[in-house]
Amino acid sequence: MLTVLRALEGQLRAATGRAFPEAAAAAEASGKPLDPALGPASKPEFGDFQANGALALAKPLGQPPRKIAEAIVAELAADPAFSAEFEAPQIAGPGFINLTLRPERLAAEVQRRLGDPRLGVPSVAGPDAAAGQAPGELAVAPVIVDFSSPNIAKEMHVGHLRSTIIGDSLARVLEFRGQPVLRLNHVGDWGTQFGMLITHLKQVAPEALDTADAVDLGDLVAFYRQAKQRFDSDEAFQTTSREEVVKLQGGDPISRKAWTLLCDQSRREFQLLYDRLDIRLSERGESFYNPYLEAVVADLEAAGLLVVDDGAGCVFLEGLQGKDGKPLPVIVQKSDGGFNYATTDLAAIRYRFRAAPEGDGARRVIYVTDAGQANHFTGVFQVARRAGWIPDDGRLEHVPFGLVQGEDGKKLKTRSGDTVRLKDLLDEAVERAEADLRRRLQEEERSEDDAFIAHVATTVGLAAVKYADLSQNRITNYQFSFDRMLALSGNTAPYLLYAVVRIAGIARKGGDLDSGGADDTAELQFSEPQEWALVRQLLQFDAVIAEVEEELLPNRLCSYLFELSQVFNRFYDQVPVLKADGPARRSRLALCRLSADTLKLGLGLLGIPSLERM
Ligand code: ARG
């Protein structure tokens, strides 16, 4: 309905201009067009849209807002393009204009979506790309989603899992909108950690440095922990580790080989998880930017931003002070000449916005990490802007998320107090989903084969983990609870998957609409309020997708899908569908089909595949 909304906005603006030419002229002169303040109606009984623009005009025009609204409405009603789509506008309260689409317009809109695999969501790539052709000359600059990004030789933790799930869903929504998306895995594969690890391994397990898989990843993680302990307490070890980093960064063949082996091993382990969750990522780790680090410092120097403070190269931030009231620095070169996490991120930003072939030519770069890195990103974003690396329309966005907590509200841990291994976490979700399923099958006296049980349990278990993560407002901390995420009722994946199965079953029983056959062109007719409520809910899908694309909040899509299933259930419980006949039956079955399609598409954008039966 976004197209309708945009057209309506134009009609309202024109009507206001005709009613109050002086207001239009003033707006013109100030460079800001008149704002009809149009949005969705706050309650269904107010119709579809509400325009509050009359209120803001009261003061400049020196007239009561209600009178202004009346004048706008009179002009609006005289516009045939408006009247063809809308009922007569109503004025409410101090001067709100309530706008209701004509029923036949709503029905026609439903009709259009029945034959549209994109369900009314336009593609920025244009019709060619939507038809499956590679976007050609018209292609828009890419959007980069930097997500997951675990660290080599360290354990991937629940924070990385959150980043992986949220980042994937945002990438899916952007891709569905036709954006070319680069899904980048900015793995931590560079820096001091390798110096420590290689130094330690040379002494305790040298075979790990020249033979693939000589030790397994669990051992490697343990070795890393020991190395870190030694690094923190043993000065000689520290010095050797630093030298080792310099060797690696300078391309020493032995260090390089060790590094490659270590990275390969972690990489394979990460990939198991990505495959299991059906997540695609292109690895472009920190090491990729190594050749560009010097240029970062040179650029900052040339821009007059670099200050040497205590031997370290810094850029002092504007508007951000520390406790002592002094501006906070972003350190880009340590006093020993080495570079750090921030330097790498600056090099990455510079590269990502730079035009191809020297860079990615992106116009929007999105980072999905825990909220703890907010200050880091605020700092590097500011430095990058001041260095002039970001084009005017370039967008840099940090998508922060809260901590994952156990049911006790503390950091998620196993019973023995260890960090939870992601593999174990997913295994447990699937095992519990299987136990629930077997119980339900027994209650319903159904028998299903093992392949069915395995498929449903895997789908439901993984969906539950993903959905629990996505359905929260991501900024707040989130409490991980298997019981809650696997419940068949409430805002959960099992509830939504079940709704799809149920609706798809009804549509199948109705038969006639499933084929997309001749009936698709017959006019749809709705009469009951429950039908209209469902129609309106279904038609909001495109606006919800646009909102997620803009605000990067997948939980909005989750809430929408949850509400849709509830509105659907109300409709199906209160209005006869299979027992109705004639146009009513056909129209109601059409609503069933569109509801199932919308849920399936929406879940797919969350990275959750639907089931036929469960
Ligand atoms: N490796 C980092 C971590 O584990 C996350 C990297 C996020 N991306 C970035 N461009 N800094 O915390």
Short mmCIF file of N, CA and C in Angstrom, two decimals, residues 107-121 513-517 519-521 524 539 590 593-594 597-598:
data_model
loop_
_atom_site.label_atom_id
_atom_site.label_comp_id
_atom_site.label_asym_id
_atom_site.label_seq_id
_atom_site.Cartn_x
_atom_site.Cartn_y
_atom_site.Cartn_z
N ALA A 107 -10.06 -4.59 -2.34
CA ALA A 107 -10.22 -5.91 -2.95
C ALA A 107 -9.30 -6.04 -4.17
N ALA A 108 -9.22 -4.96 -4.96
CA ALA A 108 -8.38 -5.01 -6.16
C ALA A 108 -6.91 -5.17 -5.77
N GLU A 109 -6.54 -4.54 -4.67
CA GLU A 109 -5.16 -4.63 -4.18
C GLU A 109 -4.84 -6.07 -3.74
N VAL A 110 -5.79 -6.71 -3.07
CA VAL A 110 -5.61 -8.12 -2.69
C VAL A 110 -5.46 -8.97 -3.95
N GLN A 111 -6.32 -8.69 -4.89
CA GLN A 111 -6.29 -9.42 -6.16
C GLN A 111 -4.91 -9.35 -6.82
N ARG A 112 -4.35 -8.15 -6.83
CA ARG A 112 -3.06 -7.97 -7.48
C ARG A 112 -1.98 -8.81 -6.80
N ARG A 113 -2.05 -8.86 -5.49
CA ARG A 113 -1.01 -9.60 -4.75
C ARG A 113 -1.12 -11.10 -4.92
N LEU A 114 -2.33 -11.56 -5.23
CA LEU A 114 -2.50 -13.00 -5.40
C LEU A 114 -1.64 -13.52 -6.54
N GLY A 115 -1.42 -12.68 -7.53
CA GLY A 115 -0.65 -13.15 -8.67
C GLY A 115 0.78 -12.63 -8.63
N ASP A 116 1.21 -12.09 -7.49
CA ASP A 116 2.51 -11.43 -7.44
C ASP A 116 3.43 -12.13 -6.44
N PRO A 117 4.47 -12.80 -6.93
CA PRO A 117 5.35 -13.51 -5.99
C PRO A 117 6.07 -12.56 -5.02
N ARG A 118 6.14 -11.26 -5.33
CA ARG A 118 6.80 -10.31 -4.44
C ARG A 118 5.80 -9.69 -3.46
N LEU A 119 4.54 -10.09 -3.56
CA LEU A 119 3.50 -9.60 -2.66
C LEU A 119 3.49 -8.09 -2.49
N GLY A 120 3.67 -7.39 -3.61
CA GLY A 120 3.55 -5.94 -3.59
C GLY A 120 4.81 -5.20 -3.19
N VAL A 121 5.89 -5.92 -2.91
CA VAL A 121 7.13 -5.24 -2.53
C VAL A 121 7.93 -4.93 -3.80
N LEU A 513 -8.42 -22.35 -5.53
CA LEU A 513 -7.57 -21.17 -5.70
C LEU A 513 -6.09 -21.49 -5.78
N ASP A 514 -5.76 -22.75 -5.47
CA ASP A 514 -4.36 -23.10 -5.35
C ASP A 514 -3.62 -23.05 -6.67
N SER A 515 -4.36 -23.29 -7.73
CA SER A 515 -3.71 -23.42 -9.03
C SER A 515 -3.39 -22.07 -9.65
N GLY A 516 -3.94 -21.01 -9.12
CA GLY A 516 -3.78 -19.70 -9.77
C GLY A 516 -4.51 -19.70 -11.10
N GLY A 517 -5.59 -20.46 -11.15
CA GLY A 517 -6.33 -20.65 -12.40
C GLY A 517 -7.30 -19.53 -12.70
N ASP A 519 -10.13 -18.64 -11.65
CA ASP A 519 -10.79 -17.93 -10.57
C ASP A 519 -10.05 -16.67 -10.13
N ASP A 520 -8.77 -16.66 -10.41
CA ASP A 520 -7.96 -15.53 -9.97
C ASP A 520 -8.43 -14.19 -10.52
N THR A 521 -9.14 -14.23 -11.63
CA THR A 521 -9.53 -12.96 -12.23
C THR A 521 -10.93 -12.53 -11.77
N LEU A 524 -13.13 -10.19 -6.17
CA LEU A 524 -13.21 -10.64 -4.77
C LEU A 524 -14.25 -9.81 -4.05
N LEU A 539 -2.25 -6.20 3.55
CA LEU A 539 -1.76 -5.15 2.64
C LEU A 539 -0.67 -4.28 3.28
N ALA A 590 -9.14 -17.03 -0.99
CA ALA A 590 -8.06 -16.17 -1.50
C ALA A 590 -7.31 -15.54 -0.32
N ARG A 593 -5.04 -18.09 1.17
CA ARG A 593 -3.82 -18.32 0.38
C ARG A 593 -2.84 -17.17 0.55
N LEU A 594 -3.35 -15.95 0.50
CA LEU A 594 -2.45 -14.79 0.63
C LEU A 594 -1.84 -14.74 2.03
N ASP A 597 0.97 -17.29 1.99
CA ASP A 597 2.10 -16.79 1.18
C ASP A 597 2.88 -15.70 1.92
N THR A 598 2.13 -14.82 2.59
CA THR A 598 2.78 -13.72 3.29
C THR A 598 3.61 -14.25 4.46
#
